[in-house]
Coordinates of C-alpha atoms in Angstrom, one line a residue:
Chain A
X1 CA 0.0 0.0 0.0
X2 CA 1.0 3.6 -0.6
X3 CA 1.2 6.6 1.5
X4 CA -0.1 9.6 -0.5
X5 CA 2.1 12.3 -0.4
X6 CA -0.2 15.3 -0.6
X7 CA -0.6 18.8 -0.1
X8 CA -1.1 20.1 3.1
X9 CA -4.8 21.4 1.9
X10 CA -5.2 18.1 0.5
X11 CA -4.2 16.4 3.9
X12 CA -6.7 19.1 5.6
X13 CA -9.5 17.6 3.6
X14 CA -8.7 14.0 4.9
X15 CA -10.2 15.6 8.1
X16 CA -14.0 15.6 8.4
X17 CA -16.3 17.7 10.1
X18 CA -17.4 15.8 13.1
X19 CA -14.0 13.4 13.2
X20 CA -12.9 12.6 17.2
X21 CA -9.2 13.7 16.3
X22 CA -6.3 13.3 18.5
X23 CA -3.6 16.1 19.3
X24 CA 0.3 16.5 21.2
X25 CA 0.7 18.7 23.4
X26 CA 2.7 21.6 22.5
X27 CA 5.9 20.9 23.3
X28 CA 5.4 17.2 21.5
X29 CA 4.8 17.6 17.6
X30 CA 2.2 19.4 17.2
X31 CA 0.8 19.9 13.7
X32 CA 0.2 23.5 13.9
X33 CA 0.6 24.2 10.0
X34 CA -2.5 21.9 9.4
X35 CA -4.7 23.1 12.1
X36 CA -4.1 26.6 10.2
X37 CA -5.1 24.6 7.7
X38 CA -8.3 22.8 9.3
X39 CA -9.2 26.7 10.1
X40 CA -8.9 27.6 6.3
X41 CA -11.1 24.3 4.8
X42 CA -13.6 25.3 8.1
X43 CA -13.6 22.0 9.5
X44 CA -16.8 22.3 12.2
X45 CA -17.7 20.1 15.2
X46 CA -14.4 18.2 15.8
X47 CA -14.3 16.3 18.8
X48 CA -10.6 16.9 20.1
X49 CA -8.6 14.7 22.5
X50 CA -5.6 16.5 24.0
X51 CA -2.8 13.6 24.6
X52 CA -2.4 14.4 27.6
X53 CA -3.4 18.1 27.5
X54 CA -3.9 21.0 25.2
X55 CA -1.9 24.5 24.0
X56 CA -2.1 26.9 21.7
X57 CA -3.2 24.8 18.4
X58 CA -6.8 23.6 20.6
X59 CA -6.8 27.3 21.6
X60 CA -6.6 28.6 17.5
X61 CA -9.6 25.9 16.7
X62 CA -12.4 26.1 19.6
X63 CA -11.5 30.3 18.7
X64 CA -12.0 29.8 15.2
X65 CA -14.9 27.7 16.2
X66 CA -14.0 24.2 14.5
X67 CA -14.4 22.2 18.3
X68 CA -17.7 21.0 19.3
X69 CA -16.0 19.4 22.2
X70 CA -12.6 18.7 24.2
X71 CA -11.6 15.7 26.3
X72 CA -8.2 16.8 28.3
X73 CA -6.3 17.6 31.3
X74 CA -5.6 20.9 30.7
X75 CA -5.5 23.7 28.6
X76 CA -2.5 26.3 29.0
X77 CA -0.3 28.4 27.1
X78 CA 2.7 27.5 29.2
X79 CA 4.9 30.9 30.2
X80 CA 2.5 32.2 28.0
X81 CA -0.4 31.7 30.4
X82 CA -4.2 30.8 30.2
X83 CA -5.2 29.7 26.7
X84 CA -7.8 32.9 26.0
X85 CA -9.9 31.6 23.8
X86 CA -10.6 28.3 25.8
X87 CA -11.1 30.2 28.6
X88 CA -13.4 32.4 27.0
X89 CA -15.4 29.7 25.5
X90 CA -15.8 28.2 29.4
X91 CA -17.2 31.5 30.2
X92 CA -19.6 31.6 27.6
X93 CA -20.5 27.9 27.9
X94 CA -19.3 27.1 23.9
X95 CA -17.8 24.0 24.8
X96 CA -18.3 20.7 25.9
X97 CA -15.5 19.9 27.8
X98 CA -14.5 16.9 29.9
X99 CA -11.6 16.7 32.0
X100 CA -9.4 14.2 32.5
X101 CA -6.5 13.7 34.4
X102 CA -2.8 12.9 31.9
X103 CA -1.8 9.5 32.8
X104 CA -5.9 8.5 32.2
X105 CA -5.7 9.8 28.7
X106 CA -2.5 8.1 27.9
X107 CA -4.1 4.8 29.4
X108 CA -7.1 5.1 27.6
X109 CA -4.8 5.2 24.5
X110 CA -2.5 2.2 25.5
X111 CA -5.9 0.0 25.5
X112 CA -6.3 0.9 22.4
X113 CA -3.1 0.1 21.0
X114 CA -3.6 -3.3 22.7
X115 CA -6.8 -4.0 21.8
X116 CA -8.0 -4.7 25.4
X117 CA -11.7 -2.9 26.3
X118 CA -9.9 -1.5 29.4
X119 CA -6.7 -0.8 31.6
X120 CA -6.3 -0.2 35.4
X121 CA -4.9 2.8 36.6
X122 CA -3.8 4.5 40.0
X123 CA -4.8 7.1 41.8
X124 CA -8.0 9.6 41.3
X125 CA -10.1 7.3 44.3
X126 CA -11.3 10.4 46.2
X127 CA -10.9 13.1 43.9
X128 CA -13.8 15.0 42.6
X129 CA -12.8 14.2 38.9
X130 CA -14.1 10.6 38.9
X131 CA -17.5 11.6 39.9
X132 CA -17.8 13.2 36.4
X133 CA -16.6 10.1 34.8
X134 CA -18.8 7.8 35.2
X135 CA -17.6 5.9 32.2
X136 CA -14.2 5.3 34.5
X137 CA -15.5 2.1 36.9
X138 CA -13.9 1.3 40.1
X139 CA -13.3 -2.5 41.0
X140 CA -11.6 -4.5 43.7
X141 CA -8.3 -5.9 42.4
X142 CA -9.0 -9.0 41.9
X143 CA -5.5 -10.1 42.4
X144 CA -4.9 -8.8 46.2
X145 CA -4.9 -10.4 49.4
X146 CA -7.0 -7.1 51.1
X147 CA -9.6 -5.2 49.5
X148 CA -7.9 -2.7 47.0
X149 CA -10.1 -0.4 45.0
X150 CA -8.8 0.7 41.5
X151 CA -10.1 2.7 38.5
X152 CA -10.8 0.9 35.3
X153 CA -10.3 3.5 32.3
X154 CA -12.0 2.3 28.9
X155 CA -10.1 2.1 26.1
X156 CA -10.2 5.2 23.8
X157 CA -9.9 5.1 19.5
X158 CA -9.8 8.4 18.1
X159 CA -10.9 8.4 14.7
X160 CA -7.7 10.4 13.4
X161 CA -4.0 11.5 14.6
X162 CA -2.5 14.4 13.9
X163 CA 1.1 14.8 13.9
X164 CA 4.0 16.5 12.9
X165 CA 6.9 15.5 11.9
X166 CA 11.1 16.2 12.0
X167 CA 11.2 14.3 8.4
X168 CA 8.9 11.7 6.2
X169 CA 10.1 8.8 3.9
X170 CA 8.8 8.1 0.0
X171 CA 7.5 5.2 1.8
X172 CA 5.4 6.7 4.5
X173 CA 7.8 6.6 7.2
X174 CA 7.9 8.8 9.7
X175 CA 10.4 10.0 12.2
X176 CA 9.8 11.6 15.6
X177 CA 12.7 11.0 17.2
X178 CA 12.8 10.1 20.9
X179 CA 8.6 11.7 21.5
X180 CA 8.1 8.1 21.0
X181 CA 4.7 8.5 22.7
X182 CA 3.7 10.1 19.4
X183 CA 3.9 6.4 18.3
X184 CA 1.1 5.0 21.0
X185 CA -1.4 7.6 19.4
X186 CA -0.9 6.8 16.1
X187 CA -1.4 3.0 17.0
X188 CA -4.6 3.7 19.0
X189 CA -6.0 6.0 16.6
X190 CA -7.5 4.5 13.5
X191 CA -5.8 6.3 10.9
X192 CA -2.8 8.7 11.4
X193 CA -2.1 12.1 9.4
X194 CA 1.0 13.3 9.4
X195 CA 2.8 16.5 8.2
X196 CA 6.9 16.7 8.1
X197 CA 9.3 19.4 7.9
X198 CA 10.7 17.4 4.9
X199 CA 11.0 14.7 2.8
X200 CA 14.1 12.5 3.2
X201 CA 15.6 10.1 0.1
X202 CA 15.6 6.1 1.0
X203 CA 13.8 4.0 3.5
X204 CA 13.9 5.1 7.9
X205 CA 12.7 1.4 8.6
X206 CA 16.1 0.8 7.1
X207 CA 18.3 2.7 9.1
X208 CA 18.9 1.1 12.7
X209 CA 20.1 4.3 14.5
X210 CA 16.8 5.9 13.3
X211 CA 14.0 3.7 13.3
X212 CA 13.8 3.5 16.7
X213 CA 12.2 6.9 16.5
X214 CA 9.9 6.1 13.6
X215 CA 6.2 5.5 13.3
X216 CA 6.3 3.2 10.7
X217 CA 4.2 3.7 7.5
X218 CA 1.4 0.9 8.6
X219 CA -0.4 3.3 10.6
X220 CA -0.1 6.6 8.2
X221 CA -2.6 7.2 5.8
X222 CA -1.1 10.3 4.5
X223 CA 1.8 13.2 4.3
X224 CA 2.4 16.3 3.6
X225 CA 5.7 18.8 3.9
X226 CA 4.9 21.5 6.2
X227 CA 8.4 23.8 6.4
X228 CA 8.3 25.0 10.2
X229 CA 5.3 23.1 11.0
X230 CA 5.3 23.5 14.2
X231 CA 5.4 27.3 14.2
X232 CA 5.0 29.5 16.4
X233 CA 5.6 26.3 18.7
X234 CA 9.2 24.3 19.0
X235 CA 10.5 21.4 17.4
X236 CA 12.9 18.7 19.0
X237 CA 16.3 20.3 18.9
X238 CA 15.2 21.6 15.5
X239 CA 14.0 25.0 16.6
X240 CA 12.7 26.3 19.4
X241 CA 9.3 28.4 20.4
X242 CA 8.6 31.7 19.6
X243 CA 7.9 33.0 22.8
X244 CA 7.2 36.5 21.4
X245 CA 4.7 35.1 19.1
X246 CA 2.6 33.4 21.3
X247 CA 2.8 36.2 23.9
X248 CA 1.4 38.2 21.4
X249 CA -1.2 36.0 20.9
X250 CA -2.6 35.1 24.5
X251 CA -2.6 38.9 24.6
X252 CA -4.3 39.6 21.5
X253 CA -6.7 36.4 21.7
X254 CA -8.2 37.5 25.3
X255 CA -10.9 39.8 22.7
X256 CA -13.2 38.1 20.2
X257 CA -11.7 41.2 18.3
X258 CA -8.2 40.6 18.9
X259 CA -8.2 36.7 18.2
X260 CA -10.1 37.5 14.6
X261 CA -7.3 39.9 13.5
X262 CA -4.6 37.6 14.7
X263 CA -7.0 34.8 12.5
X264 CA -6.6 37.2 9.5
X265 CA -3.1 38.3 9.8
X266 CA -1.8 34.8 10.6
X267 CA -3.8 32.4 9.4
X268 CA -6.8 33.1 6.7
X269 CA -4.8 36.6 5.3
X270 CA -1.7 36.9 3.5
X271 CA 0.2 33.3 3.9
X272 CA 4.1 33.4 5.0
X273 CA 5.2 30.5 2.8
X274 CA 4.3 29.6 -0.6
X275 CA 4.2 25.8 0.8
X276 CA 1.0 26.4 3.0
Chain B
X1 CA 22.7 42.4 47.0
X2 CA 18.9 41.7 47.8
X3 CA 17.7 38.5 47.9
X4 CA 14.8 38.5 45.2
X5 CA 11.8 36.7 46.5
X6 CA 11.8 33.9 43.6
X7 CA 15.6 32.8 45.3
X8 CA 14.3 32.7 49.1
X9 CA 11.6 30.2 47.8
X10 CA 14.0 28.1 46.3
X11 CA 16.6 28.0 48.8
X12 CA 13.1 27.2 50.7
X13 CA 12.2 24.2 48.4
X14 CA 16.0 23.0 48.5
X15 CA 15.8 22.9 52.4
X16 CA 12.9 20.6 52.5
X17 CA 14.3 18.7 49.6
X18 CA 16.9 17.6 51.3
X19 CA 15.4 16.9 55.4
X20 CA 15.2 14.0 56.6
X21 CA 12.1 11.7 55.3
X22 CA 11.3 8.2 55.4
X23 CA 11.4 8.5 51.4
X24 CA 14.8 9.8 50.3
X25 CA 14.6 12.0 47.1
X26 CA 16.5 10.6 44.8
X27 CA 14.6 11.6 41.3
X28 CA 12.6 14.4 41.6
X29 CA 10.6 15.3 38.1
X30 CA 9.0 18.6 37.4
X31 CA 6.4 19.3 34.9
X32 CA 4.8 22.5 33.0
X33 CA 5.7 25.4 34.1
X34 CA 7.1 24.9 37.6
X35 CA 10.8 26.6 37.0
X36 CA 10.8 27.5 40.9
X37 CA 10.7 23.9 41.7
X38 CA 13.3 22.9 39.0
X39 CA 15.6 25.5 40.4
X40 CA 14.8 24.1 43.9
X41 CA 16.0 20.6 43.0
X42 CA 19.3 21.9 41.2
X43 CA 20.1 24.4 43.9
X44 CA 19.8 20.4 46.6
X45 CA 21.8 19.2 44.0
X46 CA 24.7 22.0 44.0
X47 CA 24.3 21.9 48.0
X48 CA 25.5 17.9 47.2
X49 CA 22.3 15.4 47.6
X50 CA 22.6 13.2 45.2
X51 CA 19.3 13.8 43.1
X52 CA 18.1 13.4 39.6
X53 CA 16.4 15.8 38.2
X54 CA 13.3 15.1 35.5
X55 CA 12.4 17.8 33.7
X56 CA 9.2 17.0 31.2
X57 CA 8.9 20.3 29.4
X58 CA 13.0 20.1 28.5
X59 CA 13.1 20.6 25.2
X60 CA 16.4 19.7 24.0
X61 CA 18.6 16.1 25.7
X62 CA 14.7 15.5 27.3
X63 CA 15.2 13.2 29.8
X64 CA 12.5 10.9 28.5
X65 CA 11.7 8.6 25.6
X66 CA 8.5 8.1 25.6
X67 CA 7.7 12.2 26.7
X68 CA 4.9 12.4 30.0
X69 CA 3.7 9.1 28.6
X70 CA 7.4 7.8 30.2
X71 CA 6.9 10.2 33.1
X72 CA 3.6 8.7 34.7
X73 CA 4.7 4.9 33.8
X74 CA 7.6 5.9 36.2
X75 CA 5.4 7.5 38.9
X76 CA 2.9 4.3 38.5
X77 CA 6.1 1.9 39.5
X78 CA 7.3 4.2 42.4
X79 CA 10.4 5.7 40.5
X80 CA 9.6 9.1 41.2
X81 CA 10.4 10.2 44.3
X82 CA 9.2 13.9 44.7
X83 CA 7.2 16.0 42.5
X84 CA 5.7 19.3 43.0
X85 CA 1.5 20.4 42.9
X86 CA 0.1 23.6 43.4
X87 CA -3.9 25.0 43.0
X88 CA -6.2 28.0 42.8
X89 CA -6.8 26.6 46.0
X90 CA -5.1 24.2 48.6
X91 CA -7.3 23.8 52.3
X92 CA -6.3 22.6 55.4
X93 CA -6.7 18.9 54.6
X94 CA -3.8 19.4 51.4
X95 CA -6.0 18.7 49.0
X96 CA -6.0 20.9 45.9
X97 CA -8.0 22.4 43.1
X98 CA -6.4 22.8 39.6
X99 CA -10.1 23.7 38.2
X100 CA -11.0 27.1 39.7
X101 CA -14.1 28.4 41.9
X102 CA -17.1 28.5 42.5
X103 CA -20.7 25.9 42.1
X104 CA -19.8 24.5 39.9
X105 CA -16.3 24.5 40.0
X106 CA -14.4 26.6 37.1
X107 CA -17.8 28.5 36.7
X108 CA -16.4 32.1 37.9
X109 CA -13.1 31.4 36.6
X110 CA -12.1 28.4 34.4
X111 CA -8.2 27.3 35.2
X112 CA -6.1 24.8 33.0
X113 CA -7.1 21.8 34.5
X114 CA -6.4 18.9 36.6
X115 CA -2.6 17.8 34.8
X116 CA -1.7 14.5 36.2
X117 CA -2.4 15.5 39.5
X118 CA -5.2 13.1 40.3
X119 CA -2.6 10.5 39.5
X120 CA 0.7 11.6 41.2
X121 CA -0.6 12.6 44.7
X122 CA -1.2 9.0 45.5
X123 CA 2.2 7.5 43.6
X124 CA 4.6 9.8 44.0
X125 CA 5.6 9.1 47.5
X126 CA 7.0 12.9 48.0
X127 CA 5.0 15.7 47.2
X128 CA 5.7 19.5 48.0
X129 CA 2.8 21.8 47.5
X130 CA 3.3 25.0 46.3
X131 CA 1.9 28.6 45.5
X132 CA 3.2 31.8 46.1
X133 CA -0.2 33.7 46.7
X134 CA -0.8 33.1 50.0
X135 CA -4.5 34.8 50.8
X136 CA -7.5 33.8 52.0
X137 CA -8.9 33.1 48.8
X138 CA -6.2 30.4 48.1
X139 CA -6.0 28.5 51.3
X140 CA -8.9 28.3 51.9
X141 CA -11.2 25.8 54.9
X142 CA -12.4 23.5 51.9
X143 CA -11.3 23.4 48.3
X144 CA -14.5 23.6 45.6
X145 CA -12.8 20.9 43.8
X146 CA -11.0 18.0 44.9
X147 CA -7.9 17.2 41.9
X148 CA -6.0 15.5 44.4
X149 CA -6.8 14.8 47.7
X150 CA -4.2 15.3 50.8
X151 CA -4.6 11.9 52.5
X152 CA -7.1 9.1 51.7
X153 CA -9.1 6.3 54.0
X154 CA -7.4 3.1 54.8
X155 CA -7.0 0.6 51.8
X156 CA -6.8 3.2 48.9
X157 CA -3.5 2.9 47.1
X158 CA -0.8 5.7 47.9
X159 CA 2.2 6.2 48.9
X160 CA 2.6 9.5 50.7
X161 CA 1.1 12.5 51.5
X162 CA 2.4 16.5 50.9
X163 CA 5.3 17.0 53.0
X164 CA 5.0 20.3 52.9
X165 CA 3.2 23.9 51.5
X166 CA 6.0 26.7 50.5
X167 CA 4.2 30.0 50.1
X168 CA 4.9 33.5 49.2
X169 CA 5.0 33.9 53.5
X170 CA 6.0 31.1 55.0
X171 CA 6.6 27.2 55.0
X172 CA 4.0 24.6 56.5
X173 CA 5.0 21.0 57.0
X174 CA 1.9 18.7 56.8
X175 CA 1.2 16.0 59.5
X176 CA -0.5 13.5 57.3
X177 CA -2.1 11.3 60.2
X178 CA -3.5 14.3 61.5
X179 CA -4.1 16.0 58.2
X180 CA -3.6 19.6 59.4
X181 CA -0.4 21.9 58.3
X182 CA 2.1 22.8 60.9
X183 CA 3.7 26.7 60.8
X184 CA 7.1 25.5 59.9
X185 CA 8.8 29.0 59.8
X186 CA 8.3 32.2 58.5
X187 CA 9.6 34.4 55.8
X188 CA 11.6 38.1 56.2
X189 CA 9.1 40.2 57.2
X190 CA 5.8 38.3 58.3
X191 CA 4.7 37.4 61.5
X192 CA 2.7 34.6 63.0
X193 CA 0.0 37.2 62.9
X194 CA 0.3 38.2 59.2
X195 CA 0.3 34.4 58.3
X196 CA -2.7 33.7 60.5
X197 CA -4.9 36.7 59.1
X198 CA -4.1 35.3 55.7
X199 CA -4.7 31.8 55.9
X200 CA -8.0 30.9 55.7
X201 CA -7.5 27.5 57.1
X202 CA -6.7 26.6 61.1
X203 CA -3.4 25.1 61.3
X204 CA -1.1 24.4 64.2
X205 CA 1.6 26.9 65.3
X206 CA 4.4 25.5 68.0
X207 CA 6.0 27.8 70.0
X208 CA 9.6 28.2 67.9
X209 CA 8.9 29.5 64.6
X210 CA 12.0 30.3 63.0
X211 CA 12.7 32.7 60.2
X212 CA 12.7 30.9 56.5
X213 CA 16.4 30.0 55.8
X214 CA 17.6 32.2 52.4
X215 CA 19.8 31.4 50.0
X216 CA 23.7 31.3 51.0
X217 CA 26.1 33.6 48.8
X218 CA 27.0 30.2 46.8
X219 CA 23.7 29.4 46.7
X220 CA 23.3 32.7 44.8
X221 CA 26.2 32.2 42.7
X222 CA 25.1 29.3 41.6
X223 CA 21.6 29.9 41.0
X224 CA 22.8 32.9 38.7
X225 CA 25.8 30.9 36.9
X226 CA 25.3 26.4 36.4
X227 CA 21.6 26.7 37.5
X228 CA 20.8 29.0 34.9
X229 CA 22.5 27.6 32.2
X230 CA 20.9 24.2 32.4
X231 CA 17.6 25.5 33.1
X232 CA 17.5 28.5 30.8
X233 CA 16.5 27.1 27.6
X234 CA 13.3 25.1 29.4
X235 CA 12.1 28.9 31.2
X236 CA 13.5 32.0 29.4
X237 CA 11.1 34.1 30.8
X238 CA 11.6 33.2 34.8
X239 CA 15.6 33.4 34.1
X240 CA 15.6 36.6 32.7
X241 CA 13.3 37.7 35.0
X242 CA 15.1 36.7 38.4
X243 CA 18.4 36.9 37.2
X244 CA 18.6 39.9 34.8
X245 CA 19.1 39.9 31.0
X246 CA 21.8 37.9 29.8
X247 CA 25.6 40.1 29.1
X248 CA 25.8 40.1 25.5

């Protein structure tokens, strides 16, 4: 089978309206190019999981309203402070959210990738968060000596992962280096999009010293080549955030005004690269 | 030279890093946008304790391989000695509320969210709560929210509970069977009165509270020199900040 190698509109319009769509955090990968975009097709009513939690790329689509609803543990613009236009969709009651708690999320994921209806997890016995989950069932560990309550988490598909990557094979390799977690959403998920900062010559799978760091091309279903990709957010050692940037936005985003002339200037208006 | 407050609260943190506890810390790990605590941990680690740091958000040489994912497999198996929670608001009883206020919670002000704190309070055997606004309308009788609770009944898995609060006024230890902080000692300039009339939760006060230890002049050095190197590239903002802008 083939890995299409399309453009990065092309890769947009893999992305239906509705779809429950997985995302990295900001510091992990983070396809921001192709959320810019998801915001220029208008993808509407996405359902988005934040692996564990959420930054400024969730904060760009419930502003530019393309989220119906967000599963996460958090939502924060790291230095950069409260995420504005999460925060002001909270206020206004605009989203469905439903928190979570990081390793949950992650466990959800690695039941998925095993194919098991449910994991076990620590913790959260006591805290006001698994009160609003009643999906998340507490047992007895059937395995102890004493009673031993612990919290069943169901296993969790998304219907699509989005990532980005430090480079893509002809073959629909991908690498992401040592964010090898990248790799347990891509298996969970049921198809995996991916955009990378370029396209290398020969085979990853092939190389020993990288394809430990490579989601292999079984679980992509597409690629695209997204130059600084993860702009205005970091990349491995590649580059690092722009700090000034996103300042500018949380400051800009905390008006409905402010966040729809960043959304012209930056992402609808004038693009800075010929490749997006 | 004045101390700046962000140092005193390290040289704070480093102090109980390295007391005596039934759980040595020998790994600490740090997550978003903690760079106090970070600093903490490298400052017990100039002072000689031999501890590693973690740091999740650390961009370049990250100490993980598998990112947070890594991070909470480690906490799950007890490998993770120490970490660090804070909250909108943290009541007598240590628990804490990453959600924000109100009925229901988050609805006059909604905060990030819970992080893995729901999780690491009961498998990170360590934990040192902190938040530098110290008001009534942080520490408050009872959080709205419960992320993570301070201590738990009998037969619920954990194991530890918050050693300590490090405010912007003082330092609590927390007597876990009892489940009530302990006045621990108190920073330049307040008094047990100015604590008690901004603590909104009761707490117990012995008769010798000592002033909060500051940072020693190698402490400083440090802080301003190795610390900031390693640390730099994972908080620009607090480095440049506390320390000054860099020479050119």
């Amino acid at each position: 089978m083939t890995v299409p190698l399309d453009s990065l509109d092309a890769l947009a319009a893999r992305v239906p309206d509705g779809a429950f769509v997985a995302l990295p955090p900001d510091n992990s990968l983070c396809p921001v190019a192709l959320v810019r975009a998801l915001i220029r097709r208008g993808v509407r009513d996405l359902s988005v999981l934040g692996v564990p939690i959420s930054g400024f790329a969730t904060d760009l689509l419930i502003g530019a309203g393309c989220v119906a609803s967000l599963t996460t543990s958090a939502v924060t613009l790291g230095e950069a402070g409260l995420a504005p236009r999460f925060t002001a969709a909270m206020k206004a009651g605009a989203l469905h959210l439903t928190d979570a708690t990081c390793p949950a999320v992650h466990t959800a994921l690695q039941a998925a990738e095993k194919g098991v209806p449910f994991m076990p997890l620590r913790g959260m016995i006591g805290t006001d968060l698994l009160p609003q989950r009643p999906e998340w069932k507490v047992i007895d560990n059937p395995f102890a000596d004493a009673p031993d309550p612990i919290v069943l988490i169901p296993a969790l598909a998304p219907d699509l992962a989005l990532i980005h990557a430090a480079m893509a094979d002809r073959f629909g390799n991908v690498w992401v280096g040592r964010r090898r977690e990248l790799a347990t959403i891509a298996h969970a998920a049921r198809a995996t999009l991916v955009t990378a900062e370029r396209i290398v010559e020969g085979n990853l799978m092939e190389d020993e010293r990288l394809a430990p760091g490579v989601i292999s091309s079984l679980y992509v279903s597409a690629v695209a080549v997204a130059e600084r990709g993860a702009w205005p957010l970091g990349l491995l050692d590649l580059y690092g955030a722009d700090a000034a940037h996103i300042d500018a936005y949380a400051k800009a985003a905390r008006t409905d005004e402010g966040f729809r002339a960043y959304l012209a200037e930056h992402v609808l208006g004038p693009l800075p690269k010929a490749a997006e | 030279m004045t101390v700046a407050r962000e140092e005193l609260l390290i040289a704070a943190i480093a102090d109980l890093i390295a007391a005596p506890h039934p759980h040595p810390a020998r790994h600490a790990a740090v997550g978003a946008a903690s760079p106090i605590p970070a600093h903490a941990v490298m400052l017990a680690r100039h002072r000689g304790l031999d501890v590693r740091l973690s740091l999740l958000q650390q961009r370049v040489g990250n100490p993980f391989t598998e990112g947070a994912r890594e991070l909470f497999d480690l906490a799950g198996q007890g490998r993770i000695d120490l970490f660090f929670l804070g909250g909108v608001q943290i009541d007598g009883q240590a628990n804490i509320n990453l959600i924000g206020t109100g009925q229901p919670a988050g609805s006059s002000a909604r905060l990030p969210g819970n992080f893995g704190s729901a999780f690491m309070a009961f498998t990170v055997p360590r934990v040192i709560l902190f938040r530098e606004e110290h008001s009534p309308r942080v520490l408050v009788p009872k959080v709205d929210y419960v992320s993570a609770p301070g201590v738990s009944p009998p037969g619920v898995f954990r194991r530890g509970s918050p050693q300590a609060l490090v405010t912007g006024r003082c330092v609590f230890t927390f007597d876990a069977p009892r489940a009530r902080f302990v006045l621990a000692s108190l920073h330049p300039g307040e008094t047990r009165e100015s604590v008690r009339e901004a603590t909104g939760f009761d707490y117990d006060e012995p008769d010798a509270v000592p002033e909060t230890r500051g940072p020693s002049e190698s402490d400083r050095a440090a802080l301003a020199g190795p610390i900031r190197a390693a640390l730099e590239d994972t908080y620009p903002q607090f480095c440049a900040r506390v320390f000054g802008a860099r020479a050119a």
